[in-house]
């Protein structure tokens, strides 16, 4: 297992699999606005989102496909797929040094999204004030 279990309901993404799973090799969770620290889940985004539209988007996403996970998910329905997670949202309590996420599971939302700004990491919790 490379990272947290990822539950993703972004059904318009090329990496989305039935069962609300993500078939990306790695997903990037970032702040929605560059240079602005996220304070709520709505200020985060899945930067790995590629809209499932047209050949160009599909081809553009091929370098980040979890091929082993895709084969397993195809042959063994219900199996889990674990993409690695890179998270730059250092204002989240689950963020750890090296841009990693220590949550056991993350929820990426944004059903019917048109762009990555329409997605959010609903596992985000603001760090407690020191």
GROMACS .gro file of C-alpha atoms in nm:
model
  130
    1UNK     CA    1   0.000   0.000   0.000
    2UNK     CA    2   0.150   0.335  -0.110
    3UNK     CA    3  -0.069   0.578   0.079
    4UNK     CA    4  -0.410   0.637   0.228
    5UNK     CA    5  -0.713   0.467   0.085
    6UNK     CA    6  -0.868   0.713  -0.160
    7UNK     CA    7  -1.244   0.741  -0.196
    8UNK     CA    8  -1.316   0.955  -0.500
    9UNK     CA    9  -1.658   1.054  -0.629
   10UNK     CA   10  -1.524   1.271  -0.914
   11UNK     CA   11  -1.700   1.068  -1.182
   12UNK     CA   12  -1.590   1.299  -1.465
   13UNK     CA   13  -1.217   1.229  -1.413
   14UNK     CA   14  -1.026   0.987  -1.639
   15UNK     CA   15  -0.880   0.822  -1.325
   16UNK     CA   16  -1.220   0.747  -1.166
   17UNK     CA   17  -1.315   0.379  -1.134
   18UNK     CA   18  -1.652   0.230  -1.044
   19UNK     CA   19  -1.688   0.195  -0.670
   20UNK     CA   20  -1.555   0.551  -0.619
   21UNK     CA   21  -1.190   0.451  -0.651
   22UNK     CA   22  -0.899   0.643  -0.803
   23UNK     CA   23  -0.675   0.477  -1.059
   24UNK     CA   24  -0.405   0.744  -1.069
   25UNK     CA   25  -0.054   0.631  -0.974
   26UNK     CA   26  -0.016   0.947  -0.763
   27UNK     CA   27  -0.264   1.219  -0.674
   28UNK     CA   28  -0.170   1.574  -0.584
   29UNK     CA   29  -0.381   1.757  -0.327
   30UNK     CA   30  -0.304   2.130  -0.333
   31UNK     CA   31  -0.434   2.468  -0.219
   32UNK     CA   32  -0.701   2.600  -0.455
   33UNK     CA   33  -0.537   2.944  -0.465
   34UNK     CA   34  -0.161   2.958  -0.514
   35UNK     CA   35   0.009   3.130  -0.222
   36UNK     CA   36  -0.302   3.120  -0.003
   37UNK     CA   37  -0.322   2.870   0.284
   38UNK     CA   38  -0.635   2.653   0.284
   39UNK     CA   39  -0.862   2.708   0.583
   40UNK     CA   40  -1.148   2.479   0.476
   41UNK     CA   41  -1.190   2.170   0.258
   42UNK     CA   42  -1.341   2.394  -0.010
   43UNK     CA   43  -1.002   2.568  -0.043
   44UNK     CA   44  -0.833   2.242  -0.150
   45UNK     CA   45  -0.830   2.065  -0.487
   46UNK     CA   46  -0.718   1.745  -0.655
   47UNK     CA   47  -0.466   1.876  -0.906
   48UNK     CA   48  -0.450   1.533  -1.072
   49UNK     CA   49  -0.801   1.577  -1.216
   50UNK     CA   50  -0.825   1.526  -1.594
   51UNK     CA   51  -1.173   1.563  -1.733
   52UNK     CA   52  -1.293   1.248  -1.908
   53UNK     CA   53  -1.344   1.420  -2.241
   54UNK     CA   54  -1.170   1.351  -2.566
   55UNK     CA   55  -0.861   1.165  -2.670
   56UNK     CA   56  -0.621   1.446  -2.577
   57UNK     CA   57  -0.720   1.437  -2.208
   58UNK     CA   58  -0.701   1.059  -2.199
   59UNK     CA   59  -0.357   1.056  -2.360
   60UNK     CA   60  -0.241   1.340  -2.133
   61UNK     CA   61  -0.319   1.132  -1.825
   62UNK     CA   62  -0.154   0.805  -1.932
   63UNK     CA   63   0.177   0.882  -1.759
   64UNK     CA   64  -0.003   0.876  -1.422
   65UNK     CA   65  -0.210   0.558  -1.447
   66UNK     CA   66  -0.177   0.288  -1.182
   67UNK     CA   67  -0.159   0.005  -1.436
   68UNK     CA   68  -0.123  -0.271  -1.176
   69UNK     CA   69  -0.421  -0.133  -0.986
   70UNK     CA   70  -0.622  -0.105  -1.305
   71UNK     CA   71  -0.556  -0.469  -1.395
   72UNK     CA   72  -0.639  -0.584  -1.041
   73UNK     CA   73  -0.957  -0.372  -1.031
   74UNK     CA   74  -1.064  -0.511  -1.369
   75UNK     CA   75  -1.000  -0.876  -1.282
   76UNK     CA   76  -1.105  -0.861  -0.916
   77UNK     CA   77  -1.406  -0.629  -0.879
   78UNK     CA   78  -1.423  -0.474  -0.534
   79UNK     CA   79  -1.047  -0.479  -0.483
   80UNK     CA   80  -0.882  -0.168  -0.346
   81UNK     CA   81  -0.650   0.060  -0.542
   82UNK     CA   82  -0.401   0.269  -0.345
   83UNK     CA   83  -0.250   0.566  -0.529
   84UNK     CA   84   0.029   0.749  -0.355
   85UNK     CA   85  -0.078   1.090  -0.226
   86UNK     CA   86   0.130   1.406  -0.246
   87UNK     CA   87  -0.024   1.684  -0.039
   88UNK     CA   88   0.107   2.040  -0.024
   89UNK     CA   89  -0.172   2.161   0.208
   90UNK     CA   90   0.050   2.216   0.512
   91UNK     CA   91  -0.237   2.386   0.698
   92UNK     CA   92  -0.407   2.043   0.734
   93UNK     CA   93  -0.361   1.834   1.048
   94UNK     CA   94  -0.291   1.525   0.832
   95UNK     CA   95  -0.004   1.688   0.640
   96UNK     CA   96   0.343   1.558   0.728
   97UNK     CA   97   0.692   1.665   0.627
   98UNK     CA   98   0.776   1.563   0.272
   99UNK     CA   99   0.429   1.660   0.146
  100UNK     CA  100   0.267   1.338   0.259
  101UNK     CA  101  -0.074   1.263   0.411
  102UNK     CA  102  -0.099   1.060   0.733
  103UNK     CA  103  -0.476   1.006   0.714
  104UNK     CA  104  -0.577   0.642   0.672
  105UNK     CA  105  -0.837   0.741   0.411
  106UNK     CA  106  -0.909   1.055   0.211
  107UNK     CA  107  -1.232   1.161   0.045
  108UNK     CA  108  -1.206   1.351  -0.282
  109UNK     CA  109  -1.534   1.511  -0.386
  110UNK     CA  110  -1.656   1.699  -0.691
  111UNK     CA  111  -1.907   1.487  -0.881
  112UNK     CA  112  -1.960   1.623  -1.233
  113UNK     CA  113  -1.648   1.845  -1.206
  114UNK     CA  114  -1.530   2.033  -1.515
  115UNK     CA  115  -1.186   2.132  -1.378
  116UNK     CA  116  -0.965   2.062  -1.078
  117UNK     CA  117  -1.099   2.371  -0.895
  118UNK     CA  118  -1.434   2.188  -0.879
  119UNK     CA  119  -1.278   1.913  -0.663
  120UNK     CA  120  -1.196   1.915  -0.292
  121UNK     CA  121  -1.029   1.695  -0.031
  122UNK     CA  122  -1.304   1.654   0.229
  123UNK     CA  123  -1.062   1.490   0.471
  124UNK     CA  124  -0.899   1.831   0.527
  125UNK     CA  125  -0.901   1.943   0.890
  126UNK     CA  126  -0.726   2.267   0.989
  127UNK     CA  127  -0.429   2.231   1.219
  128UNK     CA  128  -0.494   2.333   1.575
  129UNK     CA  129  -0.342   2.668   1.671
  130UNK     CA  130  -0.010   2.622   1.856
   0.00000   0.00000   0.00000
